[in-house]
mmCIF file of C-alpha atoms in Angstrom:
data_model
loop_
_atom_site.group_PDB
_atom_site.id
_atom_site.type_symbol
_atom_site.label_atom_id
_atom_site.label_comp_id
_atom_site.label_asym_id
_atom_site.label_seq_id
_atom_site.Cartn_x
_atom_site.Cartn_y
_atom_site.Cartn_z
ATOM 1 C CA MET A 294 -225.375 -135.969 3.571
ATOM 2 C CA SER A 295 -225.958 -133.944 6.704
ATOM 3 C CA GLU A 296 -226.278 -137.069 8.566
ATOM 4 C CA GLN A 297 -223.013 -138.178 7.521
ATOM 5 C CA ASN A 298 -221.445 -134.764 8.337
ATOM 6 C CA GLU A 299 -222.856 -135.063 11.739
ATOM 7 C CA LYS A 300 -221.183 -138.338 12.249
ATOM 8 C CA LEU A 301 -217.883 -137.025 11.078
ATOM 9 C CA ASN A 302 -218.289 -134.090 13.393
ATOM 10 C CA LYS A 303 -219.157 -136.147 16.389
ATOM 11 C CA GLU A 304 -216.629 -136.123 19.073
ATOM 12 C CA LYS A 305 -215.087 -139.313 20.279
ATOM 13 C CA PRO A 306 -215.190 -139.781 24.111
ATOM 14 C CA TYR A 307 -211.957 -139.099 26.078
ATOM 15 C CA TRP A 308 -209.748 -142.078 26.888
ATOM 16 C CA ASN A 309 -209.942 -143.886 30.153
ATOM 17 C CA PRO A 310 -208.016 -141.822 32.724
ATOM 18 C CA TYR A 311 -205.893 -144.817 33.822
ATOM 19 C CA LEU A 312 -204.845 -145.613 30.186
ATOM 20 C CA SER A 313 -204.100 -141.978 29.479
ATOM 21 C CA GLY A 314 -202.040 -141.904 32.734
ATOM 22 C CA ILE A 315 -199.914 -144.942 31.662
ATOM 23 C CA GLY A 316 -199.358 -143.155 28.389
ATOM 24 C CA LEU A 317 -198.040 -140.020 30.143
ATOM 25 C CA GLY A 318 -196.023 -142.040 32.544
ATOM 26 C CA ILE A 319 -194.182 -143.874 29.780
ATOM 27 C CA VAL A 320 -193.486 -140.449 28.074
ATOM 28 C CA LEU A 321 -192.140 -139.127 31.334
ATOM 29 C CA LEU A 322 -190.087 -142.245 31.787
ATOM 30 C CA LEU A 323 -188.677 -141.914 28.272
ATOM 31 C CA ALA A 324 -187.709 -138.310 29.080
ATOM 32 C CA PHE A 325 -185.748 -139.383 32.212
ATOM 33 C CA VAL A 326 -184.099 -142.281 30.367
ATOM 34 C CA ILE A 327 -183.138 -140.322 27.126
ATOM 35 C CA MET A 328 -182.478 -136.890 28.540
ATOM 36 C CA GLY A 329 -182.149 -137.256 32.288
ATOM 37 C CA ARG A 330 -184.700 -134.783 32.783
ATOM 38 C CA GLY A 331 -188.431 -134.620 33.297
ATOM 39 C CA LEU A 332 -191.302 -132.842 31.613
ATOM 40 C CA GLY A 333 -192.329 -129.102 32.035
ATOM 41 C CA ALA A 334 -194.411 -126.396 30.692
ATOM 42 C CA SER A 335 -194.119 -123.060 32.567
ATOM 43 C CA GLY A 336 -190.283 -122.837 31.990
ATOM 44 C CA ALA A 337 -190.903 -122.410 28.312
ATOM 45 C CA PHE A 338 -193.005 -119.316 28.960
ATOM 46 C CA SER A 339 -190.333 -118.059 31.209
ATOM 47 C CA SER A 340 -187.795 -118.268 28.450
ATOM 48 C CA LEU A 341 -190.316 -116.461 26.205
ATOM 49 C CA VAL A 342 -190.740 -113.617 28.652
ATOM 50 C CA VAL A 343 -187.079 -113.009 29.397
ATOM 51 C CA SER A 344 -186.193 -113.173 25.673
ATOM 52 C CA VAL A 345 -188.863 -110.513 24.861
ATOM 53 C CA GLU A 346 -187.818 -108.377 27.761
ATOM 54 C CA ASN A 347 -184.116 -108.742 26.757
ATOM 55 C CA ALA A 348 -185.027 -107.674 23.174
ATOM 56 C CA VAL A 349 -187.049 -104.639 24.407
ATOM 57 C CA ALA A 350 -184.996 -103.596 27.472
ATOM 58 C CA PRO A 351 -181.650 -105.272 27.597
ATOM 59 C CA SER A 352 -180.176 -103.014 30.379
ATOM 60 C CA HIS A 353 -183.258 -103.549 32.554
ATOM 61 C CA VAL A 354 -182.713 -107.430 32.239
ATOM 62 C CA GLN A 355 -179.069 -107.025 33.152
ATOM 63 C CA SER A 356 -180.086 -105.038 36.341
ATOM 64 C CA ASN A 357 -182.238 -107.926 37.551
ATOM 65 C CA GLU A 358 -180.549 -110.743 39.384
ATOM 66 C CA HIS A 359 -183.181 -113.221 38.313
ATOM 67 C CA LEU A 360 -183.662 -112.218 34.580
ATOM 68 C CA LYS A 361 -179.956 -111.880 34.136
ATOM 69 C CA GLY A 362 -179.530 -115.641 35.041
ATOM 70 C CA TYR A 363 -181.194 -116.624 31.910
ATOM 71 C CA PHE A 364 -178.402 -115.198 29.818
ATOM 72 C CA GLU A 365 -175.482 -116.704 31.727
ATOM 73 C CA GLY A 366 -173.149 -118.877 29.695
ATOM 74 C CA GLY A 367 -174.182 -116.945 26.612
ATOM 75 C CA VAL A 368 -176.909 -119.342 25.521
ATOM 76 C CA ASN A 369 -180.057 -118.048 23.930
ATOM 77 C CA PRO A 370 -182.813 -118.913 26.488
ATOM 78 C CA MET A 371 -185.063 -119.873 23.511
ATOM 79 C CA LYS A 372 -182.728 -122.672 22.542
ATOM 80 C CA ASP A 373 -184.034 -124.653 25.545
ATOM 81 C CA TRP A 374 -185.370 -128.185 26.152
ATOM 82 C CA LEU A 375 -188.587 -126.927 27.494
ATOM 83 C CA VAL A 376 -189.243 -124.523 24.720
ATOM 84 C CA PHE A 377 -188.985 -127.224 22.162
ATOM 85 C CA GLU A 378 -190.941 -129.593 24.256
ATOM 86 C CA VAL A 379 -193.875 -127.096 24.616
ATOM 87 C CA ILE A 380 -193.846 -126.568 20.920
ATOM 88 C CA GLY A 381 -194.308 -130.432 20.751
ATOM 89 C CA VAL A 382 -197.048 -130.268 23.405
ATOM 90 C CA LEU A 383 -198.990 -127.823 21.177
ATOM 91 C CA ALA A 384 -198.541 -130.165 18.252
ATOM 92 C CA GLY A 385 -199.376 -133.309 20.060
ATOM 93 C CA GLY A 386 -202.472 -131.831 21.598
ATOM 94 C CA PHE A 387 -203.627 -130.668 18.092
ATOM 95 C CA ILE A 388 -203.013 -134.063 16.616
ATOM 96 C CA SER A 389 -204.948 -135.784 19.262
ATOM 97 C CA GLY A 390 -207.716 -133.297 19.003
ATOM 98 C CA MET A 391 -207.936 -133.704 15.173
ATOM 99 C CA LEU A 392 -208.160 -137.512 15.412
ATOM 100 C CA ALA A 393 -210.892 -137.246 17.937
ATOM 101 C CA GLY A 394 -212.936 -134.284 16.233
ATOM 102 C CA ARG A 395 -212.293 -131.900 19.171
ATOM 103 C CA VAL A 396 -210.630 -129.098 17.281
ATOM 104 C CA LYS A 397 -213.163 -126.603 17.462
ATOM 105 C CA LYS A 398 -213.539 -122.987 18.635
ATOM 106 C CA GLY A 399 -215.108 -122.765 22.028
ATOM 107 C CA ILE A 400 -215.107 -121.817 25.671
ATOM 108 C CA TYR A 401 -215.433 -124.227 28.637
ATOM 109 C CA ARG A 402 -217.453 -122.914 31.528
ATOM 110 C CA GLY A 403 -220.200 -123.873 33.814
ATOM 111 C CA PRO A 404 -223.940 -123.063 32.986
ATOM 112 C CA GLN A 405 -224.395 -120.073 35.286
ATOM 113 C CA ILE A 406 -221.647 -117.799 33.999
ATOM 114 C CA THR A 407 -221.127 -115.674 30.841
ATOM 115 C CA ASP A 408 -218.266 -116.262 28.322
ATOM 116 C CA LYS A 409 -216.929 -112.870 29.190
ATOM 117 C CA MET A 410 -216.697 -113.543 32.885
ATOM 118 C CA ARG A 411 -215.145 -116.876 32.195
ATOM 119 C CA ILE A 412 -212.434 -115.225 30.122
ATOM 120 C CA VAL A 413 -211.796 -112.730 32.902
ATOM 121 C CA TYR A 414 -211.291 -115.600 35.423
ATOM 122 C CA ALA A 415 -209.170 -117.503 32.970
ATOM 123 C CA VAL A 416 -206.742 -114.551 32.741
ATOM 124 C CA ILE A 417 -206.694 -114.076 36.494
ATOM 125 C CA GLY A 418 -206.151 -117.760 37.106
ATOM 126 C CA GLY A 419 -203.348 -117.651 34.490
ATOM 127 C CA VAL A 420 -201.594 -114.791 36.331
ATOM 128 C CA MET A 421 -201.796 -116.576 39.644
ATOM 129 C CA MET A 422 -200.569 -119.854 38.067
ATOM 130 C CA GLY A 423 -197.536 -118.057 36.257
ATOM 131 C CA PHE A 424 -196.500 -116.280 39.492
ATOM 132 C CA GLY A 425 -196.925 -119.492 41.677
ATOM 133 C CA ALA A 426 -195.004 -121.630 39.173
ATOM 134 C CA LYS A 427 -192.131 -119.154 39.241
ATOM 135 C CA LEU A 428 -192.003 -119.104 43.128
ATOM 136 C CA ALA A 429 -192.430 -122.887 43.211
ATOM 137 C CA ARG A 430 -189.617 -123.450 40.648
ATOM 138 C CA GLY A 431 -191.968 -125.469 38.426
ATOM 139 C CA CYS A 432 -195.621 -126.047 37.700
ATOM 140 C CA THR A 433 -197.759 -129.176 37.626
ATOM 141 C CA SER A 434 -195.726 -130.806 34.946
ATOM 142 C CA GLY A 435 -192.152 -130.003 36.210
ATOM 143 C CA GLN A 436 -192.672 -130.241 39.885
ATOM 144 C CA ALA A 437 -195.830 -132.504 40.571
ATOM 145 C CA LEU A 438 -195.447 -134.920 37.690
ATOM 146 C CA SER A 439 -191.723 -135.082 37.179
ATOM 147 C CA GLY A 440 -190.479 -134.396 40.570
ATOM 148 C CA GLY A 441 -193.435 -136.591 41.891
ATOM 149 C CA ALA A 442 -191.996 -139.637 40.089
ATOM 150 C CA LEU A 443 -188.536 -138.983 41.287
ATOM 151 C CA LEU A 444 -189.902 -138.750 44.796
ATOM 152 C CA ASN A 445 -188.420 -135.118 45.174
ATOM 153 C CA LEU A 446 -189.231 -133.848 48.583
ATOM 154 C CA GLY A 447 -189.955 -130.240 47.401
ATOM 155 C CA SER A 448 -192.190 -131.614 44.571
ATOM 156 C CA TRP A 449 -194.432 -133.570 46.989
ATOM 157 C CA ALA A 450 -194.754 -130.644 49.386
ATOM 158 C CA PHE A 451 -195.716 -128.569 46.352
ATOM 159 C CA MET A 452 -198.136 -131.017 45.047
ATOM 160 C CA LEU A 453 -200.084 -131.339 48.304
ATOM 161 C CA SER A 454 -200.121 -127.500 48.459
ATOM 162 C CA VAL A 455 -201.550 -127.298 44.951
ATOM 163 C CA PHE A 456 -204.487 -129.569 45.992
ATOM 164 C CA ALA A 457 -204.940 -127.727 49.305
ATOM 165 C CA GLY A 458 -205.053 -124.268 47.639
ATOM 166 C CA ALA A 459 -207.572 -125.439 44.773
ATOM 167 C CA TYR A 460 -209.821 -127.251 47.112
ATOM 168 C CA ALA A 461 -209.673 -124.230 49.632
ATOM 169 C CA LEU A 462 -210.885 -121.860 46.902
ATOM 170 C CA ALA A 463 -213.185 -124.274 45.085
ATOM 171 C CA TYR A 464 -216.342 -123.220 47.077
ATOM 172 C CA PHE A 465 -215.897 -119.613 46.136
ATOM 173 C CA MET A 466 -215.472 -120.510 42.442
ATOM 174 C CA ARG A 467 -218.575 -122.729 42.327
ATOM 175 C CA ARG A 468 -220.580 -120.154 40.327
ATOM 176 C CA GLN A 469 -218.075 -120.357 37.488
ATOM 177 C CA TRP A 470 -218.153 -124.156 37.068
ATOM 178 C CA THR A 471 -221.410 -125.660 38.511
ATOM 179 C CA MET B 1 -176.845 -149.812 27.809
ATOM 180 C CA ASN B 2 -176.429 -146.817 29.940
ATOM 181 C CA ALA B 3 -179.088 -144.118 30.563
ATOM 182 C CA PRO B 4 -179.668 -141.158 30.551
ATOM 183 C CA PHE B 5 -178.522 -141.497 26.976
ATOM 184 C CA ILE B 6 -177.564 -137.889 26.461
ATOM 185 C CA LYS B 7 -175.318 -137.949 29.590
ATOM 186 C CA TYR B 8 -173.335 -140.921 28.173
ATOM 187 C CA GLY B 9 -172.824 -138.882 24.913
ATOM 188 C CA MET B 10 -175.043 -140.707 22.717
ATOM 189 C CA PHE B 11 -176.066 -137.550 21.059
ATOM 190 C CA GLY B 12 -175.614 -133.818 21.285
ATOM 191 C CA ASP B 13 -177.538 -130.771 22.593
ATOM 192 C CA ASN B 14 -179.069 -130.060 19.114
ATOM 193 C CA VAL B 15 -180.442 -133.651 18.801
ATOM 194 C CA GLY B 16 -181.607 -133.201 22.214
ATOM 195 C CA LEU B 17 -183.887 -130.390 21.152
ATOM 196 C CA ILE B 18 -185.536 -132.562 18.577
ATOM 197 C CA VAL B 19 -186.017 -135.207 21.275
ATOM 198 C CA ALA B 20 -187.697 -132.558 23.375
ATOM 199 C CA PHE B 21 -190.122 -131.875 20.430
ATOM 200 C CA VAL B 22 -190.958 -135.352 19.871
ATOM 201 C CA VAL B 23 -191.369 -136.106 23.579
ATOM 202 C CA GLY B 24 -193.545 -132.929 23.778
ATOM 203 C CA ILE B 25 -195.773 -134.375 21.134
ATOM 204 C CA GLY B 26 -196.360 -137.503 23.293
ATOM 205 C CA PHE B 27 -197.027 -135.382 26.297
ATOM 206 C CA GLY B 28 -199.597 -133.278 24.567
ATOM 207 C CA PHE B 29 -201.112 -136.206 22.826
ATOM 208 C CA PHE B 30 -202.002 -138.155 26.015
ATOM 209 C CA LEU B 31 -203.009 -134.863 27.812
ATOM 210 C CA GLU B 32 -205.523 -134.199 25.153
ATOM 211 C CA ARG B 33 -206.601 -137.945 25.076
ATOM 212 C CA ALA B 34 -207.381 -137.658 28.793
ATOM 213 C CA GLY B 35 -209.703 -134.708 28.244
ATOM 214 C CA PHE B 36 -207.313 -132.359 29.746
ATOM 215 C CA GLY B 37 -207.886 -129.798 27.103
ATOM 216 C CA ASN B 38 -211.196 -129.197 28.767
ATOM 217 C CA GLY B 39 -210.937 -126.837 31.673
ATOM 218 C CA LYS B 40 -214.352 -127.718 33.099
ATOM 219 C CA LYS B 41 -213.407 -131.302 33.282
ATOM 220 C CA LEU B 42 -210.202 -130.296 35.101
ATOM 221 C CA ALA B 43 -212.111 -128.031 37.620
ATOM 222 C CA MET B 44 -214.527 -130.752 38.371
ATOM 223 C CA GLN B 45 -211.676 -132.496 40.237
ATOM 224 C CA PHE B 46 -212.191 -129.790 42.965
ATOM 225 C CA TYR B 47 -215.814 -130.531 43.313
ATOM 226 C CA PHE B 48 -215.261 -134.368 43.545
ATOM 227 C CA ARG B 49 -217.427 -134.820 40.366
ATOM 228 C CA ASP B 50 -214.803 -135.892 37.828
ATOM 229 C CA MET B 51 -211.645 -137.237 39.482
ATOM 230 C CA ALA B 52 -209.634 -137.533 36.146
ATOM 231 C CA VAL B 53 -206.885 -135.153 37.364
ATOM 232 C CA LEU B 54 -206.102 -137.418 40.407
ATOM 233 C CA LYS B 55 -206.291 -140.610 38.332
ATOM 234 C CA VAL B 56 -204.296 -139.612 35.383
ATOM 235 C CA MET B 57 -201.724 -137.715 37.473
ATOM 236 C CA PHE B 58 -201.138 -140.552 39.855
ATOM 237 C CA THR B 59 -201.134 -143.260 37.182
ATOM 238 C CA ALA B 60 -198.511 -141.396 35.407
ATOM 239 C CA ILE B 61 -196.422 -140.825 38.560
ATOM 240 C CA ILE B 62 -196.548 -144.402 39.501
ATOM 241 C CA THR B 63 -195.815 -145.671 36.040
ATOM 242 C CA ALA B 64 -192.765 -143.408 35.645
ATOM 243 C CA MET B 65 -191.644 -143.945 39.297
ATOM 244 C CA LEU B 66 -191.792 -147.780 38.881
ATOM 245 C CA GLY B 67 -189.884 -147.459 35.570
ATOM 246 C CA VAL B 68 -187.109 -145.238 37.062
ATOM 247 C CA TYR B 69 -186.810 -147.479 40.191
ATOM 248 C CA PHE B 70 -186.586 -150.806 38.229
ATOM 249 C CA LEU B 71 -184.146 -149.466 35.685
ATOM 250 C CA SER B 72 -181.938 -147.974 38.459
ATOM 251 C CA VAL B 73 -182.019 -151.145 40.461
ATOM 252 C CA PHE B 74 -181.045 -153.065 37.353
ATOM 253 C CA GLY B 75 -178.273 -150.712 36.838
ATOM 254 C CA VAL B 76 -179.579 -149.287 33.476
ATOM 255 C CA LEU B 77 -180.330 -145.832 34.568
ATOM 256 C CA ASP B 78 -177.863 -143.796 36.768
ATOM 257 C CA LEU B 79 -180.245 -141.697 38.952
ATOM 258 C CA SER B 80 -177.414 -139.574 40.000
ATOM 259 C CA MET B 81 -177.548 -138.094 36.553
ATOM 260 C CA VAL B 82 -181.296 -137.464 36.417
ATOM 261 C CA TYR B 83 -181.867 -133.859 37.354
ATOM 262 C CA LEU B 84 -183.528 -133.294 40.522
ATOM 263 C CA VAL B 85 -184.953 -129.661 41.217
ATOM 264 C CA PRO B 86 -183.501 -128.367 44.479
ATOM 265 C CA THR B 87 -185.817 -128.011 47.297
ATOM 266 C CA ASN B 88 -186.676 -124.652 48.798
ATOM 267 C CA ILE B 89 -189.491 -125.867 51.003
ATOM 268 C CA LEU B 90 -191.290 -122.696 52.120
ATOM 269 C CA PRO B 91 -191.433 -120.882 48.785
ATOM 270 C CA GLN B 92 -192.401 -124.115 47.154
ATOM 271 C CA ILE B 93 -195.397 -124.636 49.718
ATOM 272 C CA VAL B 94 -196.523 -120.910 49.140
ATOM 273 C CA GLY B 95 -196.054 -121.153 45.318
ATOM 274 C CA GLY B 96 -198.028 -124.404 45.412
ATOM 275 C CA LEU B 97 -200.876 -122.713 47.231
ATOM 276 C CA ILE B 98 -201.024 -119.815 44.774
ATOM 277 C CA LEU B 99 -200.773 -122.266 41.906
ATOM 278 C CA GLY B 100 -203.645 -124.162 43.256
ATOM 279 C CA PHE B 101 -205.776 -121.003 43.550
ATOM 280 C CA GLY B 102 -205.024 -120.268 39.842
ATOM 281 C CA PHE B 103 -205.916 -123.795 38.941
ATOM 282 C CA VAL B 104 -209.462 -123.593 40.242
ATOM 283 C CA VAL B 105 -209.989 -120.016 39.128
ATOM 284 C CA GLY B 106 -208.723 -120.358 35.586
ATOM 285 C CA GLY B 107 -209.329 -124.108 34.986
ATOM 286 C CA TYR B 108 -205.923 -125.069 33.715
ATOM 287 C CA CYS B 109 -202.289 -125.439 34.535
ATOM 288 C CA PRO B 110 -199.544 -124.310 31.972
ATOM 289 C CA GLY B 111 -199.438 -127.690 30.189
ATOM 290 C CA THR B 112 -203.092 -128.311 29.922
ATOM 291 C CA SER B 113 -203.667 -124.803 28.709
ATOM 292 C CA CYS B 114 -201.347 -125.358 25.812
ATOM 293 C CA VAL B 115 -203.578 -128.422 24.757
ATOM 294 C CA SER B 116 -206.752 -126.396 25.278
ATOM 295 C CA ALA B 117 -205.351 -123.583 23.127
ATOM 296 C CA ALA B 118 -204.104 -126.063 20.428
ATOM 297 C CA THR B 119 -207.699 -127.438 20.099
ATOM 298 C CA GLY B 120 -209.236 -123.948 19.514
ATOM 299 C CA LYS B 121 -210.527 -123.056 23.087
ATOM 300 C CA ILE B 122 -210.480 -119.310 23.881
ATOM 301 C CA ASP B 123 -210.311 -119.839 27.613
ATOM 302 C CA GLY B 124 -207.071 -121.953 27.192
ATOM 303 C CA MET B 125 -205.510 -119.241 25.091
ATOM 304 C CA MET B 126 -206.357 -116.455 27.414
ATOM 305 C CA TYR B 127 -205.112 -118.555 30.353
ATOM 306 C CA ILE B 128 -201.672 -118.746 28.467
ATOM 307 C CA VAL B 129 -201.808 -114.900 28.327
ATOM 308 C CA GLY B 130 -202.464 -114.769 32.116
ATOM 309 C CA VAL B 131 -199.517 -117.198 32.798
ATOM 310 C CA ILE B 132 -197.248 -115.044 30.839
ATOM 311 C CA ILE B 133 -198.388 -111.884 32.714
ATOM 312 C CA GLY B 134 -197.724 -113.754 35.954
ATOM 313 C CA ILE B 135 -194.185 -114.798 34.941
ATOM 314 C CA PHE B 136 -193.471 -111.252 33.906
ATOM 315 C CA ILE B 137 -194.707 -109.818 37.250
ATOM 316 C CA PHE B 138 -192.556 -112.357 39.154
ATOM 317 C CA GLY B 139 -189.454 -111.220 37.269
ATOM 318 C CA GLU B 140 -190.211 -107.588 37.930
ATOM 319 C CA VAL B 141 -190.939 -108.011 41.654
ATOM 320 C CA TYR B 142 -187.902 -110.418 42.105
ATOM 321 C CA PRO B 143 -185.769 -107.659 43.658
ATOM 322 C CA LEU B 144 -188.467 -107.558 46.465
ATOM 323 C CA ILE B 145 -189.104 -111.230 46.949
ATOM 324 C CA GLY B 146 -185.713 -112.817 45.953
ATOM 325 C CA ASN B 147 -184.855 -113.447 49.711
ATOM 326 C CA PHE B 148 -188.093 -115.577 50.139
ATOM 327 C CA TYR B 149 -187.591 -117.266 46.793
ATOM 328 C CA ASN B 150 -184.245 -118.440 48.006
ATOM 329 C CA ALA B 151 -185.360 -119.219 51.603
ATOM 330 C CA THR B 152 -185.238 -122.611 53.328
ATOM 331 C CA PRO B 153 -182.922 -124.297 50.900
ATOM 332 C CA MET B 154 -182.506 -128.077 51.364
ATOM 333 C CA GLY B 155 -180.642 -128.933 48.147
ATOM 334 C CA GLN B 156 -181.353 -131.744 45.745
ATOM 335 C CA ILE B 157 -183.134 -134.129 48.136
ATOM 336 C CA THR B 158 -185.585 -137.116 47.902
ATOM 337 C CA ILE B 159 -188.202 -137.966 50.411
ATOM 338 C CA SER B 160 -186.241 -141.277 50.822
ATOM 339 C CA GLU B 161 -183.164 -139.357 51.754
ATOM 340 C CA TRP B 162 -185.029 -136.895 53.923
ATOM 341 C CA ALA B 163 -187.138 -139.308 55.979
ATOM 342 C CA ASN B 164 -184.466 -142.021 55.834
ATOM 343 C CA ILE B 165 -186.866 -144.421 54.241
ATOM 344 C CA PRO B 166 -185.392 -147.141 51.895
ATOM 345 C CA TYR B 167 -186.148 -146.225 48.105
ATOM 346 C CA GLY B 168 -188.072 -149.570 47.467
ATOM 347 C CA VAL B 169 -190.172 -149.326 50.719
ATOM 348 C CA LEU B 170 -191.137 -145.799 49.666
ATOM 349 C CA VAL B 171 -192.000 -146.766 46.052
ATOM 350 C CA PHE B 172 -194.162 -149.455 47.406
ATOM 351 C CA ALA B 173 -195.890 -147.123 49.914
ATOM 352 C CA VAL B 174 -196.601 -144.655 47.099
ATOM 353 C CA VAL B 175 -198.183 -147.275 44.916
ATOM 354 C CA LEU B 176 -200.505 -148.425 47.842
ATOM 355 C CA MET B 177 -201.354 -144.785 48.473
ATOM 356 C CA ALA B 178 -202.253 -144.123 44.888
ATOM 357 C CA LEU B 179 -204.449 -147.238 44.821
ATOM 358 C CA GLY B 180 -206.220 -146.222 47.903
ATOM 359 C CA GLY B 181 -206.666 -142.673 46.175
ATOM 360 C CA PHE B 182 -208.055 -144.363 43.103
ATOM 361 C CA ALA B 183 -210.647 -146.328 45.196
ATOM 362 C CA ALA B 184 -211.643 -143.083 46.992
ATOM 363 C CA ALA B 185 -211.841 -141.352 43.686
ATOM 364 C CA GLU B 186 -214.241 -143.986 42.100
ATOM 365 C CA TRP B 187 -216.326 -143.817 45.208
ATOM 366 C CA ALA B 188 -216.668 -139.943 45.042
ATOM 367 C CA GLU B 189 -217.571 -140.052 41.295
ATOM 368 C CA LYS B 190 -220.273 -142.664 41.984
ATOM 369 C CA LYS B 191 -221.495 -140.523 44.940
ATOM 370 C CA ASN B 192 -221.806 -137.423 42.824
ATOM 371 C CA ALA B 193 -222.954 -139.003 39.621
ATOM 372 C CA GLY B 194 -225.768 -137.061 37.886
ATOM 373 C CA LYS B 195 -224.636 -133.572 39.200
ATOM 374 C CA GLU B 196 -223.556 -130.824 36.979
ATOM 375 C CA GLY B 197 -220.301 -131.586 35.313
ATOM 376 C CA SER B 198 -219.988 -135.180 36.644
ATOM 377 C CA LEU B 199 -217.837 -137.564 34.748
ATOM 378 C CA ILE B 200 -217.315 -135.490 31.680
ATOM 379 C CA THR B 201 -216.482 -137.835 28.717
ATOM 380 C CA GLU B 202 -216.856 -135.292 25.892
ATOM 381 C CA ARG B 203 -216.775 -131.649 25.107
ATOM 382 C CA THR B 204 -219.389 -129.835 27.218
ATOM 383 C CA ASP B 205 -218.881 -126.203 26.359
ATOM 384 C CA ALA B 206 -221.980 -124.217 25.488
#
């Protein structure tokens, strides 16, 4: 019985990266063909942030050129392609994780760091990511992946910068990961 | 058949939102399959120990790029109707650097943190909290940095237009470059095999 349980709980290995990449590429191609636009992620969180800000402090939103832009044309920023797409990403990630026995509470980190410090780094990294994605007009999905496939000039400059930035800081982060 | 379908009025905006949800499921599914819900696996890219980020990303880029290229050459897909994010080169380079810092500090990007959170990982969930804070800060300091955000505008422009390289030649060059990158990635992984965090094939959290 316990042996059977162990078998059921055992995780399946990740897919071959090239196979996963072809799958992702086909999903991206379908987005271009059906909708005329690519994938994204950070944009959905932008919609969420401005919607909450607008609910709490509408006059503040109206006084900010950038935030105001989300409400031009009278459309609700939550009724947006990226918002619905990211809800799908959560669902798709969950489905794949369930099928592979990978939906479990946990924290990914290197062997030399505590869970607590790992969480601190996760939040700090997220803040940098959120700010950087806004400045760059998109994140790894919207710029690097989608813009990359369209050979968008800014997307490729962005992509090279992402790798440059990450590799430049990797040495200082080695205690977290290795 | 004419694509993009929605631009040719095959369906309206509300159906488009359902399409977005379904496309998102596919996106999340393949990200999770690749192991991209695992922040440690993603971070190992930057130590040359697990090159899945490069392999998956460039396989996806060349798959979609070739699809877009051939569909447009055969007149199925009207490329002028596919949205291209306008280029503002300097803020995009600086934003990319900050985003790269965030990637190696936090272990995720926004899409992969969603997959991590959806599979129950606390670091992924807290990363999303960070992303939301970062986006909030950007909006609040926009009055101070708006000029920089809008600096060096180049409009909607592809590398092939900018460098005056024929589209097909550039597509071919990118495929060659990706194949070279894959070979280098395989070599690096072999060289670092056995080190902490190399070639993560399953969950490795403590």
